[in-house]
């Protein structure tokens, strides 16, 4: 089980997949490399990221254009903070849900 954030219409904004994409961008330094690691097309990864940023109202990733050393992507400070809070909340809420499950079943 994992935490999923949805908008008022019930559309997914942020969840396990977006978090995984951000972690891989952070590790690989590139949206393209992160997409490859996840086994998805760059265009799909871009759409996932763009949708999350649009719904949240802030940038999660700063894109750096190519050049002498090539392009890349890094998490914005706000994006990193959001990801860390999401992961911490997901872990803690999972423990609470597990305890409640044991209590009732």
XYZ file of C-alpha atoms in Angstrom:
105
model
C 0.000 0.000 0.000
C 1.197 3.487 -0.740
C 0.000 7.031 -0.370
C -1.610 8.709 -3.384
C -2.400 12.427 -3.486
C -5.422 13.369 -5.611
C -7.085 16.628 -6.575
C -10.698 17.482 -5.757
C -11.902 15.626 -8.857
C -10.126 12.468 -7.689
C -7.390 12.673 -10.320
C -3.993 11.427 -9.190
C -1.457 14.214 -8.656
C 1.381 12.498 -6.861
C 2.099 8.943 -5.820
C 4.607 6.136 -5.792
C 5.433 6.437 -9.511
C 6.105 10.177 -9.422
C 8.190 9.727 -6.275
C 10.209 6.967 -7.957
C 10.733 9.172 -11.013
C 11.992 12.033 -8.837
C 14.354 9.752 -6.905
C 15.794 8.456 -10.161
C 16.158 11.974 -11.584
C 18.025 12.882 -8.397
C 20.279 9.834 -8.708
C 20.836 9.898 -12.470
C 20.828 13.666 -13.018
C 18.573 13.288 -16.041
C 14.884 12.822 -16.810
C 15.811 10.711 -19.820
C 18.028 8.391 -17.782
C 15.355 8.133 -15.064
C 12.725 7.204 -17.671
C 15.010 4.503 -19.083
C 15.588 3.047 -15.593
C 11.807 2.916 -15.069
C 11.280 1.317 -18.482
C 9.027 4.105 -19.743
C 9.284 6.501 -22.667
C 10.809 9.926 -22.094
C 7.553 11.496 -23.286
C 5.560 9.588 -20.658
C 8.004 10.581 -17.907
C 7.794 14.204 -19.041
C 3.967 14.095 -18.978
C 3.960 12.561 -15.476
C 6.338 15.222 -14.204
C 4.569 18.084 -15.995
C 1.152 16.997 -14.658
C 2.445 16.774 -11.080
C 4.076 20.210 -11.312
C 0.971 21.752 -12.856
C -1.364 20.279 -10.232
C 0.939 21.136 -7.314
C 1.582 24.651 -8.604
C 5.373 24.582 -8.371
C 8.385 23.088 -10.130
C 9.719 19.810 -8.812
C 12.642 19.617 -11.239
C 14.919 22.187 -12.823
C 15.796 21.271 -16.383
C 19.236 22.191 -17.645
C 19.643 22.498 -21.428
C 22.421 20.702 -23.247
C 25.688 22.357 -23.958
C 29.362 21.610 -23.557
C 28.731 19.157 -20.730
C 25.267 18.071 -21.894
C 21.938 18.771 -20.265
C 20.358 17.289 -17.216
C 17.795 17.685 -14.486
C 17.998 18.322 -10.768
C 15.353 18.502 -8.090
C 14.448 22.016 -7.026
C 14.826 22.706 -3.287
C 11.022 22.746 -3.008
C 10.767 19.548 -5.060
C 13.305 17.779 -2.815
C 11.498 18.946 0.322
C 8.126 17.816 -1.036
C 9.512 14.396 -2.000
C 11.124 13.901 1.422
C 7.897 14.886 3.221
C 5.826 12.619 0.960
C 8.127 9.647 1.622
C 8.196 10.261 5.387
C 4.411 10.637 5.539
C 3.969 7.508 3.407
C 6.230 5.468 5.727
C 4.582 6.688 8.934
C 1.019 6.371 7.674
C 1.825 2.840 6.461
C 2.875 1.857 9.979
C -0.325 3.277 11.442
C -2.484 1.523 8.854
C -0.658 -1.738 9.556
C -1.429 -1.404 13.267
C -5.089 -0.648 12.538
C -5.268 -3.644 10.218
C -3.900 -5.918 12.948
C -6.405 -4.452 15.407
C -9.424 -5.180 13.225
C -8.359 -8.302 11.367
